[in-house]
PDB file of C-alpha atoms and ligand atoms in Angstrom:
ATOM      1  CA  UNK A1041      27.024  68.021  73.774  1.00 49.00           C
ATOM      2  CA  UNK A1042      30.774  69.158  75.267  1.00 57.00           C
ATOM      3  CA  UNK A1043      31.131  72.569  75.511  1.00 56.00           C
ATOM      4  CA  UNK A1044      34.651  72.200  73.868  1.00 57.00           C
ATOM      5  CA  UNK A1045      32.549  71.282  70.947  1.00 61.00           C
ATOM      6  CA  UNK A1046      30.314  74.206  69.976  1.00 55.00           C
ATOM      7  CA  UNK A1047      33.851  76.290  69.834  1.00 52.00           C
ATOM      8  CA  UNK A1048      35.048  76.137  66.918  1.00 42.00           C
ATOM      9  CA  UNK A1049      38.540  75.797  68.826  1.00 40.00           C
ATOM     10  CA  UNK A1050      39.729  72.085  69.196  1.00 34.00           C
ATOM     11  CA  UNK A1051      41.650  72.933  72.294  1.00 41.00           C
ATOM     12  CA  UNK A1052      40.057  72.918  75.971  1.00 62.00           C
ATOM     13  CA  UNK A1053      38.821  75.786  77.424  1.00 69.00           C
ATOM     14  CA  UNK A1054      40.700  74.997  80.319  1.00 71.00           C
ATOM     15  CA  UNK A1055      43.823  75.454  78.800  1.00 78.00           C
ATOM     16  CA  UNK A1056      42.643  78.249  76.798  1.00 84.00           C
ATOM     17  CA  UNK A1057      42.441  80.359  80.312  1.00 92.00           C
ATOM     18  CA  UNK A1058      44.708  78.091  82.666  1.00 93.00           C
ATOM     19  CA  UNK A1059      47.499  80.895  83.099  1.00 94.00           C
ATOM     20  CA  UNK A1060      50.188  78.400  83.002  1.00 89.00           C
ATOM     21  CA  UNK A1061      53.202  80.756  82.430  1.00 88.00           C
ATOM     22  CA  UNK A1062      52.887  83.467  85.420  1.00 89.00           C
ATOM     23  CA  UNK A1063      55.520  85.431  84.987  1.00 89.00           C
ATOM     24  CA  UNK A1064      54.093  86.852  81.583  1.00 91.00           C
ATOM     25  CA  UNK A1065      50.398  87.535  82.649  1.00 94.00           C
ATOM     26  CA  UNK A1066      49.666  90.117  81.139  1.00 95.00           C
ATOM     27  CA  UNK A1067      46.126  91.529  82.450  1.00 94.00           C
ATOM     28  CA  UNK A1068      46.231  93.802  79.285  1.00 93.00           C
ATOM     29  CA  UNK A1069      46.430  90.665  76.849  1.00 93.00           C
ATOM     30  CA  UNK A1070      43.268  89.181  77.960  1.00 94.00           C
ATOM     31  CA  UNK A1071      40.048  90.257  76.326  1.00 94.00           C
ATOM     32  CA  UNK A1072      36.928  90.698  79.597  1.00 96.00           C
ATOM     33  CA  UNK A1073      34.431  90.858  76.349  1.00 94.00           C
ATOM     34  CA  UNK A1074      35.462  87.292  74.359  1.00 91.00           C
ATOM     35  CA  UNK A1075      32.950  85.529  73.685  1.00 86.00           C
ATOM     36  CA  UNK A1076      34.741  82.521  72.510  1.00 80.00           C
ATOM     37  CA  UNK A1077      34.453  81.759  68.789  1.00 76.00           C
ATOM     38  CA  UNK A1078      30.959  81.762  69.629  1.00 76.00           C
ATOM     39  CA  UNK A1079      27.897  84.755  68.741  1.00 75.00           C
ATOM     40  CA  UNK A1080      25.165  85.737  70.132  1.00 77.00           C
ATOM     41  CA  UNK A1081      23.513  83.130  68.109  1.00 78.00           C
ATOM     42  CA  UNK A1082      24.943  80.601  70.106  1.00 77.00           C
ATOM     43  CA  UNK A1083      23.153  81.647  74.184  1.00 80.00           C
ATOM     44  CA  UNK A1084      20.963  79.737  73.847  1.00 80.00           C
ATOM     45  CA  UNK A1085      22.997  76.233  73.612  1.00 75.00           C
ATOM     46  CA  UNK A1086      25.371  78.130  75.969  1.00 78.00           C
ATOM     47  CA  UNK A1087      22.244  77.850  78.294  1.00 81.00           C
ATOM     48  CA  UNK A1088      22.315  74.319  77.394  1.00 80.00           C
ATOM     49  CA  UNK A1089      25.453  73.473  77.443  1.00 76.00           C
ATOM     50  CA  UNK A1090      25.341  74.891  81.985  1.00 82.00           C
ATOM     51  CA  UNK A1091      22.782  72.476  81.983  1.00 84.00           C
ATOM     52  CA  UNK A1092      24.618  69.273  81.118  1.00 81.00           C
ATOM     53  CA  UNK A1093      27.127  70.211  82.936  1.00 82.00           C
ATOM     54  CA  UNK A1094      25.582  71.479  86.444  1.00 86.00           C
ATOM     55  CA  UNK A1095      23.611  67.999  86.527  1.00 87.00           C
ATOM     56  CA  UNK A1096      27.402  66.708  85.361  1.00 86.00           C
ATOM     57  CA  UNK A1097      28.767  68.051  88.331  1.00 88.00           C
ATOM     58  CA  UNK A1098      25.380  67.305  90.344  1.00 90.00           C
ATOM     59  CA  UNK A1099      26.812  63.100  89.432  1.00 89.00           C
ATOM     60  CA  UNK A1100      30.531  63.420  90.849  1.00 90.00           C
ATOM     61  CA  UNK A1101      29.559  65.455  93.598  1.00 92.00           C
ATOM     62  CA  UNK A1102      27.331  62.326  94.579  1.00 92.00           C
ATOM     63  CA  UNK A1103      31.063  60.638  94.392  1.00 93.00           C
ATOM     64  CA  UNK A1104      32.194  62.962  95.673  1.00 93.00           C
ATOM     65  CA  UNK A1105      30.340  62.423  98.670  1.00 94.00           C
ATOM     66  CA  UNK A1106      30.625  58.520  99.084  1.00 93.00           C
ATOM     67  CA  UNK A1107      34.049  58.600  98.988  1.00 92.00           C
ATOM     68  CA  UNK A1108      35.196  60.644 101.149  1.00 93.00           C
ATOM     69  CA  UNK A1109      38.742  61.519  99.790  1.00 93.00           C
ATOM     70  CA  UNK A1110      38.972  64.177  98.281  1.00 94.00           C
ATOM     71  CA  UNK A1111      37.799  67.955  98.036  1.00 95.00           C
ATOM     72  CA  UNK A1112      37.449  70.144  95.910  1.00 95.00           C
ATOM     73  CA  UNK A1113      38.446  73.959  96.765  1.00 97.00           C
ATOM     74  CA  UNK A1114      36.389  77.035  94.360  1.00 97.00           C
ATOM     75  CA  UNK A1115      38.022  80.197  94.615  1.00 98.00           C
ATOM     76  CA  UNK A1116      36.251  83.301  93.066  1.00 98.00           C
ATOM     77  CA  UNK A1117      37.658  86.854  92.658  1.00 98.00           C
ATOM     78  CA  UNK A1118      36.475  89.485  90.464  1.00 98.00           C
ATOM     79  CA  UNK A1119      36.073  94.097  91.135  1.00 98.00           C
ATOM     80  CA  UNK A1120      33.037  94.216  91.819  1.00 97.00           C
ATOM     81  CA  UNK A1121      29.743  92.616  89.530  1.00 97.00           C
ATOM     82  CA  UNK A1122      31.979  91.342  87.970  1.00 98.00           C
ATOM     83  CA  UNK A1123      28.913  87.930  88.454  1.00 97.00           C
ATOM     84  CA  UNK A1124      31.072  86.211  91.134  1.00 98.00           C
ATOM     85  CA  UNK A1125      27.472  85.356  93.163  1.00 97.00           C
ATOM     86  CA  UNK A1126      25.008  84.947  89.866  1.00 96.00           C
ATOM     87  CA  UNK A1127      28.981  82.496  88.759  1.00 96.00           C
ATOM     88  CA  UNK A1128      27.879  80.690  92.169  1.00 96.00           C
ATOM     89  CA  UNK A1129      24.669  80.530  91.426  1.00 95.00           C
ATOM     90  CA  UNK A1130      23.837  78.736  88.803  1.00 92.00           C
ATOM     91  CA  UNK A1131      27.029  76.476  88.538  1.00 90.00           C
ATOM     92  CA  UNK A1132      26.397  74.951  91.737  1.00 90.00           C
ATOM     93  CA  UNK A1133      22.972  74.853  91.118  1.00 90.00           C
ATOM     94  CA  UNK A1134      22.060  70.631  90.597  1.00 87.00           C
ATOM     95  CA  UNK A1135      24.637  70.481  93.413  1.00 91.00           C
ATOM     96  CA  UNK A1136      23.589  68.584  96.775  1.00 91.00           C
ATOM     97  CA  UNK A1137      23.791  71.117  99.655  1.00 90.00           C
ATOM     98  CA  UNK A1138      24.259  68.445 101.597  1.00 90.00           C
ATOM     99  CA  UNK A1139      28.154  67.993 100.056  1.00 91.00           C
ATOM    100  CA  UNK A1140      28.432  71.818  99.725  1.00 93.00           C
ATOM    101  CA  UNK A1141      29.237  75.043 100.686  1.00 95.00           C
ATOM    102  CA  UNK A1142      29.791  78.571 100.552  1.00 97.00           C
ATOM    103  CA  UNK A1143      32.017  80.885 102.058  1.00 98.00           C
ATOM    104  CA  UNK A1144      31.536  84.557 102.056  1.00 98.00           C
ATOM    105  CA  UNK A1145      34.052  87.076 102.846  1.00 98.00           C
ATOM    106  CA  UNK A1146      33.979  90.274 103.968  1.00 96.00           C
ATOM    107  CA  UNK A1147      36.277  92.938 106.173  1.00 95.00           C
ATOM    108  CA  UNK A1148      37.921  90.959 108.981  1.00 95.00           C
ATOM    109  CA  UNK A1149      36.546  91.507 111.986  1.00 94.00           C
ATOM    110  CA  UNK A1150      38.321  92.006 114.575  1.00 91.00           C
ATOM    111  CA  UNK A1151      39.196  88.654 116.697  1.00 94.00           C
ATOM    112  CA  UNK A1152      39.862  87.846 112.986  1.00 94.00           C
ATOM    113  CA  UNK A1153      42.646  90.394 112.082  1.00 92.00           C
ATOM    114  CA  UNK A1154      44.180  89.401 115.362  1.00 91.00           C
ATOM    115  CA  UNK A1155      45.064  86.066 113.748  1.00 93.00           C
ATOM    116  CA  UNK A1156      47.342  85.170 111.584  1.00 93.00           C
ATOM    117  CA  UNK A1157      46.077  86.276 107.129  1.00 95.00           C
ATOM    118  CA  UNK A1158      45.420  82.853 106.086  1.00 97.00           C
ATOM    119  CA  UNK A1159      43.298  81.027 110.300  1.00 97.00           C
ATOM    120  CA  UNK A1160      39.873  82.552 108.400  1.00 98.00           C
ATOM    121  CA  UNK A1161      40.502  80.665 105.594  1.00 98.00           C
ATOM    122  CA  UNK A1162      41.969  77.599 107.169  1.00 98.00           C
ATOM    123  CA  UNK A1163      38.853  77.444 109.577  1.00 97.00           C
ATOM    124  CA  UNK A1164      36.593  77.287 106.313  1.00 98.00           C
ATOM    125  CA  UNK A1165      38.109  74.844 104.025  1.00 98.00           C
ATOM    126  CA  UNK A1166      35.896  71.650 102.844  1.00 97.00           C
ATOM    127  CA  UNK A1167      36.714  68.422 104.245  1.00 96.00           C
ATOM    128  CA  UNK A1168      36.774  65.659 102.196  1.00 96.00           C
ATOM    129  CA  UNK A1169      33.960  64.786 100.504  1.00 94.00           C
ATOM    130  CA  UNK A1170      32.538  68.064  99.960  1.00 95.00           C
ATOM    131  CA  UNK A1171      32.691  71.427  97.226  1.00 95.00           C
ATOM    132  CA  UNK A1172      33.656  74.090  98.953  1.00 96.00           C
ATOM    133  CA  UNK A1173      33.524  77.599  97.358  1.00 97.00           C
ATOM    134  CA  UNK A1174      35.699  80.641  98.053  1.00 98.00           C
ATOM    135  CA  UNK A1175      33.060  83.437  97.542  1.00 98.00           C
ATOM    136  CA  UNK A1176      36.111  86.307  97.630  1.00 98.00           C
ATOM    137  CA  UNK A1177      39.380  84.387  99.818  1.00 98.00           C
ATOM    138  CA  UNK A1178      42.825  85.069 101.327  1.00 98.00           C
ATOM    139  CA  UNK A1179      43.501  86.967  98.234  1.00 98.00           C
ATOM    140  CA  UNK A1180      42.250  89.633  99.120  1.00 98.00           C
ATOM    141  CA  UNK A1181      44.892  89.921 101.198  1.00 96.00           C
ATOM    142  CA  UNK A1182      47.115  91.257  98.933  1.00 97.00           C
ATOM    143  CA  UNK A1183      43.870  93.092  96.991  1.00 98.00           C
ATOM    144  CA  UNK A1184      41.861  94.903  98.293  1.00 97.00           C
ATOM    145  CA  UNK A1185      44.957  95.464 101.126  1.00 95.00           C
ATOM    146  CA  UNK A1186      47.622  95.995  98.970  1.00 95.00           C
ATOM    147  CA  UNK A1187      45.260  99.021  96.719  1.00 96.00           C
ATOM    148  CA  UNK A1188      45.192  99.862 100.661  1.00 94.00           C
ATOM    149  CA  UNK A1189      48.068  99.273 102.818  1.00 89.00           C
ATOM    150  CA  UNK A1190      46.366 100.750 105.817  1.00 88.00           C
ATOM    151  CA  UNK A1191      44.254  98.508 106.090  1.00 90.00           C
ATOM    152  CA  UNK A1192      46.567  96.293 107.504  1.00 86.00           C
ATOM    153  CA  UNK A1193      47.186  98.018 110.866  1.00 76.00           C
ATOM    154  CA  UNK A1194      48.052  96.023 113.841  1.00 71.00           C
ATOM    155  CA  UNK A1195      48.515  93.396 111.518  1.00 73.00           C
ATOM    156  CA  UNK A1196      52.966  92.552 112.210  1.00 70.00           C
ATOM    157  CA  UNK A1197      54.090  93.113 115.231  1.00 64.00           C
ATOM    158  CA  UNK A1198      57.509  95.442 113.555  1.00 69.00           C
ATOM    159  CA  UNK A1199      56.264  98.558 111.072  1.00 69.00           C
ATOM    160  CA  UNK A1200      58.986  97.954 108.946  1.00 67.00           C
ATOM    161  CA  UNK A1201      57.895  94.822 107.952  1.00 65.00           C
ATOM    162  CA  UNK A1202      54.649  96.306 107.180  1.00 70.00           C
ATOM    163  CA  UNK A1203      53.780  97.061 103.072  1.00 73.00           C
ATOM    164  CA  UNK A1204      57.287  96.667 101.032  1.00 84.00           C
ATOM    165  CA  UNK A1205      57.442  94.801  98.610  1.00 88.00           C
ATOM    166  CA  UNK A1206      59.243  92.751 100.100  1.00 90.00           C
ATOM    167  CA  UNK A1207      56.146  92.510 102.395  1.00 91.00           C
ATOM    168  CA  UNK A1208      53.748  91.190  99.380  1.00 94.00           C
ATOM    169  CA  UNK A1209      56.671  88.487  97.629  1.00 94.00           C
ATOM    170  CA  UNK A1210      56.454  86.821 100.928  1.00 93.00           C
ATOM    171  CA  UNK A1211      52.319  86.616 101.315  1.00 95.00           C
ATOM    172  CA  UNK A1212      52.293  84.830  97.922  1.00 97.00           C
ATOM    173  CA  UNK A1213      54.853  82.544  98.931  1.00 97.00           C
ATOM    174  CA  UNK A1214      53.118  81.621 101.867  1.00 97.00           C
ATOM    175  CA  UNK A1215      49.471  81.484  99.955  1.00 98.00           C
ATOM    176  CA  UNK A1216      51.803  78.872  97.620  1.00 98.00           C
ATOM    177  CA  UNK A1217      52.681  77.028 100.329  1.00 98.00           C
ATOM    178  CA  UNK A1218      49.885  76.924 102.228  1.00 98.00           C
ATOM    179  CA  UNK A1219      47.710  75.913  98.433  1.00 98.00           C
ATOM    180  CA  UNK A1220      50.525  73.508  98.102  1.00 98.00           C
ATOM    181  CA  UNK A1221      49.573  72.126 101.244  1.00 98.00           C
ATOM    182  CA  UNK A1222      46.372  71.622 101.158  1.00 98.00           C
ATOM    183  CA  UNK A1223      46.628  69.560  97.678  1.00 97.00           C
ATOM    184  CA  UNK A1224      49.652  68.218  99.339  1.00 97.00           C
ATOM    185  CA  UNK A1225      46.618  66.338 101.902  1.00 96.00           C
ATOM    186  CA  UNK A1226      43.969  65.415  98.917  1.00 95.00           C
ATOM    187  CA  UNK A1227      42.437  68.474  97.501  1.00 96.00           C
ATOM    188  CA  UNK A1228      41.806  69.423  93.777  1.00 95.00           C
ATOM    189  CA  UNK A1229      42.160  73.750  94.286  1.00 97.00           C
ATOM    190  CA  UNK A1230      40.880  75.649  90.814  1.00 97.00           C
ATOM    191  CA  UNK A1231      41.199  79.455  91.472  1.00 98.00           C
ATOM    192  CA  UNK A1232      38.539  81.754  88.515  1.00 98.00           C
ATOM    193  CA  UNK A1233      39.244  86.155  88.550  1.00 98.00           C
ATOM    194  CA  UNK A1234      36.537  86.675  86.343  1.00 98.00           C
ATOM    195  CA  UNK A1235      37.888  89.499  83.603  1.00 98.00           C
ATOM    196  CA  UNK A1236      34.669  92.035  83.818  1.00 98.00           C
ATOM    197  CA  UNK A1237      35.874  95.921  81.871  1.00 98.00           C
ATOM    198  CA  UNK A1238      35.426  98.964  83.393  1.00 98.00           C
ATOM    199  CA  UNK A1239      32.856  99.414  80.798  1.00 98.00           C
ATOM    200  CA  UNK A1240      30.767  96.370  82.003  1.00 98.00           C
ATOM    201  CA  UNK A1241      31.364  97.516  84.965  1.00 98.00           C
ATOM    202  CA  UNK A1242      29.494 101.455  84.431  1.00 98.00           C
ATOM    203  CA  UNK A1243      26.474  99.180  82.740  1.00 98.00           C
ATOM    204  CA  UNK A1244      26.466  96.882  85.796  1.00 97.00           C
ATOM    205  CA  UNK A1245      26.500  99.820  88.990  1.00 97.00           C
ATOM    206  CA  UNK A1246      24.321 101.455  86.344  1.00 97.00           C
ATOM    207  CA  UNK A1247      21.695  98.688  86.226  1.00 96.00           C
ATOM    208  CA  UNK A1248      21.919  98.569  90.050  1.00 96.00           C
ATOM    209  CA  UNK A1249      21.081 101.826  90.164  1.00 96.00           C
ATOM    210  CA  UNK A1250      17.621 101.290  87.803  1.00 96.00           C
ATOM    211  CA  UNK A1251      16.596  98.526  89.523  1.00 95.00           C
ATOM    212  CA  UNK A1252      14.502  99.104  92.534  1.00 95.00           C
ATOM    213  CA  UNK A1253      15.008  95.430  92.937  1.00 95.00           C
ATOM    214  CA  UNK A1254      18.622  96.138  92.795  1.00 94.00           C
ATOM    215  CA  UNK A1255      19.338  98.766  94.081  1.00 94.00           C
ATOM    216  CA  UNK A1256      20.226  96.637  97.607  1.00 94.00           C
ATOM    217  CA  UNK A1257      22.947  95.257  95.916  1.00 93.00           C
ATOM    218  CA  UNK A1258      24.756  98.434  95.481  1.00 93.00           C
ATOM    219  CA  UNK A1259      27.103  99.971  98.341  1.00 92.00           C
ATOM    220  CA  UNK A1260      28.709 103.685  97.879  1.00 90.00           C
ATOM    221  CA  UNK A1261      32.041 101.949  98.630  1.00 93.00           C
ATOM    222  CA  UNK A1262      31.532 100.352  95.184  1.00 95.00           C
ATOM    223  CA  UNK A1263      31.954 103.454  93.709  1.00 96.00           C
ATOM    224  CA  UNK A1264      35.135 104.319  95.517  1.00 97.00           C
ATOM    225  CA  UNK A1265      36.859 101.029  94.895  1.00 98.00           C
ATOM    226  CA  UNK A1266      36.483 101.843  90.934  1.00 98.00           C
ATOM    227  CA  UNK A1267      38.233 105.019  91.475  1.00 98.00           C
ATOM    228  CA  UNK A1268      41.612 102.326  92.443  1.00 98.00           C
ATOM    229  CA  UNK A1269      40.472 100.584  89.294  1.00 98.00           C
ATOM    230  CA  UNK A1270      44.154 101.189  87.591  1.00 98.00           C
ATOM    231  CA  UNK A1271      45.882  99.850  91.062  1.00 98.00           C
ATOM    232  CA  UNK A1272      43.844  96.662  91.511  1.00 98.00           C
ATOM    233  CA  UNK A1273      44.183  95.291  87.892  1.00 98.00           C
ATOM    234  CA  UNK A1274      48.382  95.666  89.503  1.00 97.00           C
ATOM    235  CA  UNK A1275      47.331  94.113  92.472  1.00 98.00           C
ATOM    236  CA  UNK A1276      45.226  91.342  90.343  1.00 98.00           C
ATOM    237  CA  UNK A1277      48.467  91.011  87.594  1.00 97.00           C
ATOM    238  CA  UNK A1278      50.872  91.027  90.516  1.00 97.00           C
ATOM    239  CA  UNK A1279      48.993  87.948  92.597  1.00 98.00           C
ATOM    240  CA  UNK A1280      48.407  85.805  89.569  1.00 98.00           C
ATOM    241  CA  UNK A1281      51.075  86.038  88.413  1.00 97.00           C
ATOM    242  CA  UNK A1282      53.016  85.318  91.857  1.00 97.00           C
ATOM    243  CA  UNK A1283      50.903  82.211  92.089  1.00 98.00           C
ATOM    244  CA  UNK A1284      50.079  81.268  89.475  1.00 97.00           C
ATOM    245  CA  UNK A1285      50.984  77.333  90.223  1.00 96.00           C
ATOM    246  CA  UNK A1286      50.806  73.523  89.357  1.00 95.00           C
ATOM    247  CA  UNK A1287      49.318  72.461  92.176  1.00 96.00           C
ATOM    248  CA  UNK A1288      47.056  75.670  92.111  1.00 96.00           C
ATOM    249  CA  UNK A1289      45.911  76.522  88.949  1.00 95.00           C
ATOM    250  CA  UNK A1290      44.364  80.345  88.204  1.00 97.00           C
ATOM    251  CA  UNK A1291      42.358  80.675  84.876  1.00 97.00           C
ATOM    252  CA  UNK A1292      41.482  83.958  83.919  1.00 97.00           C
ATOM    253  CA  UNK A1293      37.990  83.889  81.857  1.00 97.00           C
ATOM    254  CA  UNK A1294      36.145  86.461  80.596  1.00 96.00           C
ATOM    255  CA  UNK A1295      33.134  88.658  82.350  1.00 97.00           C
ATOM    256  CA  UNK A1296      31.908  91.419  79.757  1.00 97.00           C
ATOM    257  CA  UNK A1297      29.147  88.330  79.089  1.00 95.00           C
ATOM    258  CA  UNK A1298      27.459  86.418  82.167  1.00 94.00           C
ATOM    259  CA  UNK A1299      26.511  83.128  80.044  1.00 91.00           C
ATOM    260  CA  UNK A1300      29.801  82.930  78.096  1.00 91.00           C
ATOM    261  CA  UNK A1301      31.213  83.475  82.221  1.00 94.00           C
ATOM    262  CA  UNK A1302      28.879  80.973  83.142  1.00 93.00           C
ATOM    263  CA  UNK A1303      29.212  77.753  81.067  1.00 89.00           C
ATOM    264  CA  UNK A1304      33.202  78.412  80.864  1.00 91.00           C
ATOM    265  CA  UNK A1305      33.878  78.080  84.754  1.00 93.00           C
ATOM    266  CA  UNK A1306      30.902  75.548  84.650  1.00 90.00           C
ATOM    267  CA  UNK A1307      32.988  72.966  82.154  1.00 89.00           C
ATOM    268  CA  UNK A1308      35.754  74.062  83.902  1.00 92.00           C
ATOM    269  CA  UNK A1309      34.957  72.650  87.075  1.00 91.00           C
ATOM    270  CA  UNK A1310      32.807  69.641  85.850  1.00 89.00           C
ATOM    271  CA  UNK A1311      36.349  68.439  84.504  1.00 88.00           C
ATOM    272  CA  UNK A1312      38.517  68.917  86.894  1.00 89.00           C
ATOM    273  CA  UNK A1313      36.142  66.836  89.223  1.00 89.00           C
ATOM    274  CA  UNK A1314      35.410  63.971  86.064  1.00 87.00           C
ATOM    275  CA  UNK A1315      39.781  63.602  85.838  1.00 86.00           C
ATOM    276  CA  UNK A1316      40.238  62.733  89.547  1.00 86.00           C
ATOM    277  CA  UNK A1317      38.442  59.076  88.856  1.00 81.00           C
ATOM    278  CA  UNK A1318      36.014  59.109  91.494  1.00 89.00           C
ATOM    279  CA  UNK A1319      34.056  55.950  92.698  1.00 89.00           C
ATOM    280  CA  UNK A1320      30.880  54.790  94.892  1.00 91.00           C
ATOM    281  CA  UNK A1321      33.093  52.744  97.685  1.00 89.00           C
ATOM    282  CA  UNK A1322      33.701  49.420  97.137  1.00 89.00           C
ATOM    283  CA  UNK A1323      30.824  46.588  99.297  1.00 90.00           C
ATOM    284  CA  UNK A1324      33.469  44.502 100.754  1.00 93.00           C
ATOM    285  CA  UNK A1325      32.737  40.313 100.843  1.00 95.00           C
ATOM    286  CA  UNK A1326      32.334  41.352 104.487  1.00 95.00           C
ATOM    287  CA  UNK A1327      29.694  44.494 104.179  1.00 94.00           C
ATOM    288  CA  UNK A1328      28.050  41.848 101.049  1.00 95.00           C
ATOM    289  CA  UNK A1329      27.566  39.301 103.992  1.00 96.00           C
ATOM    290  CA  UNK A1330      26.343  41.921 106.503  1.00 96.00           C
ATOM    291  CA  UNK A1331      23.522  43.318 103.808  1.00 95.00           C
ATOM    292  CA  UNK A1332      22.176  39.504 103.168  1.00 96.00           C
ATOM    293  CA  UNK A1333      21.722  39.430 105.738  1.00 96.00           C
ATOM    294  CA  UNK A1334      19.984  42.778 106.711  1.00 97.00           C
ATOM    295  CA  UNK A1335      17.554  41.422 103.982  1.00 96.00           C
ATOM    296  CA  UNK A1336      17.431  38.640 105.062  1.00 96.00           C
ATOM    297  CA  UNK A1337      15.570  39.684 108.265  1.00 96.00           C
ATOM    298  CA  UNK A1338      13.758  42.187 106.411  1.00 97.00           C
ATOM    299  CA  UNK A1339      12.073  39.538 104.417  1.00 96.00           C
ATOM    300  CA  UNK A1340      10.830  37.378 107.646  1.00 96.00           C
ATOM    301  CA  UNK A1341       9.134  40.131 109.472  1.00 94.00           C
TER     302      UNK A1341
HETATM  303  P1  LIG B1090      31.116  91.819  98.809  1.00 54.97           P
HETATM  304  O1  LIG B1090      31.521  90.979  98.474  1.00 54.97           O
HETATM  305  O2  LIG B1090      30.557  92.822  98.291  1.00 54.97           O
HETATM  306  O3  LIG B1090      30.555  92.161  99.630  1.00 54.97           O
HETATM  307  O4  LIG B1090      31.772  93.195  99.531  1.00 54.97           O
HETATM  308  C1  LIG B1090      33.165  92.397 100.888  1.00 54.97           C
HETATM  309  C2  LIG B1090      34.021  93.481 101.200  1.00 54.97           C
HETATM  310  O5  LIG B1090      34.440  92.839 101.976  1.00 54.97           O
HETATM  311  C3  LIG B1090      34.821  94.116 100.036  1.00 54.97           C
HETATM  312  O6  LIG B1090      34.454  95.612  99.592  1.00 54.97           O
HETATM  313  C4  LIG B1090      36.061  93.957  99.688  1.00 54.97           C
HETATM  314  O7  LIG B1090      37.433  94.047  99.903  1.00 54.97           O
HETATM  315  C5  LIG B1090      36.630  93.786 101.229  1.00 54.97           C
HETATM  316  N1  LIG B1090      36.770  92.391 102.114  1.00 54.97           N
HETATM  317  C6  LIG B1090      37.101  90.993 101.013  1.00 54.97           C
HETATM  318  N2  LIG B1090      37.903  91.228 102.469  1.00 54.97           N
HETATM  319  C7  LIG B1090      39.109  91.651 102.555  1.00 54.97           C
HETATM  320  C8  LIG B1090      39.783  91.294 104.028  1.00 54.97           C
HETATM  321  N3  LIG B1090      41.330  90.437 103.857  1.00 54.97           N
HETATM  322  N4  LIG B1090      40.822  92.677 103.830  1.00 54.97           N
HETATM  323  C9  LIG B1090      40.050  93.622 104.070  1.00 54.97           C
HETATM  324  N5  LIG B1090      38.625  94.090 103.553  1.00 54.97           N
HETATM  325  C10 LIG B1090      38.616  92.788 103.277  1.00 54.97           C
HETATM  326 MG1  LIG B1091      29.960  94.270  96.589  1.00 54.97          MG
END
């Protein structure tokens, strides 16, 4: 059963969450608490759908790896406690670790800051045949860095070049060009913004504070960043508006209900990879001959 069949809407999920007209994109118009038209009673079924999605993804990944032509880059961006880690864990749970890599990006090191802002991300891109996941990404350089421009530090030699409107527009342009370059070279890019509400974040923070086994997930800086909520929302809206392209779409995923987030992401990823028309490499007549010879030798042993 497909997840879409679970929902009463006839349109595919990808379509409902894909940002198609960046210029008109308004974060305030999308609902973080959206459960599509599903109720709590559908929760167990959504888990089934997630399981089917991850199973399908595992099979597709096997072919992706064997064919060795395409790579897939999944980008996850979100406020703290929106569920990035859990979504990555669940969606990729069936996938062969050999064909998959997760890169988490934190505060850049001194060495990283000495390079152009895309450098550290370029080094982590997935090779052909592999799925690469960016847990945070170069989008942080137009999100956290836009909210706290002092982070730019010594980046760019001339002070007058830093932090103005033109500066951010050029970063969006650079990102779009970088992504187009990757797509032209055989990378499929899907970008997910897990859209959690401020209320739900508060609940999840409280949960992290209350449960000792979750304490480690909480850092005092999370509270500080929560204080900049509106600035972040503006930065996200601007970034999504400027970088929703045909070649590298953004999906704004409702994130107040984890079961919805996970099932929707699994469905979108599976469908996108399915769209690649993957196949196992064909065995040539010559290779077949070699295989037959090998078989003969083994039989004769
Ligand atoms: P977490 O993912 O919760 O472990 O936190 C990682 C932290 O690194 C977050 O506070 C991010 O905002 C921060 N971070 C990630 N990328 C950058 C960047 N390019 N510049 C500054 N801070 C960043
Ligand atoms: Mg954190």
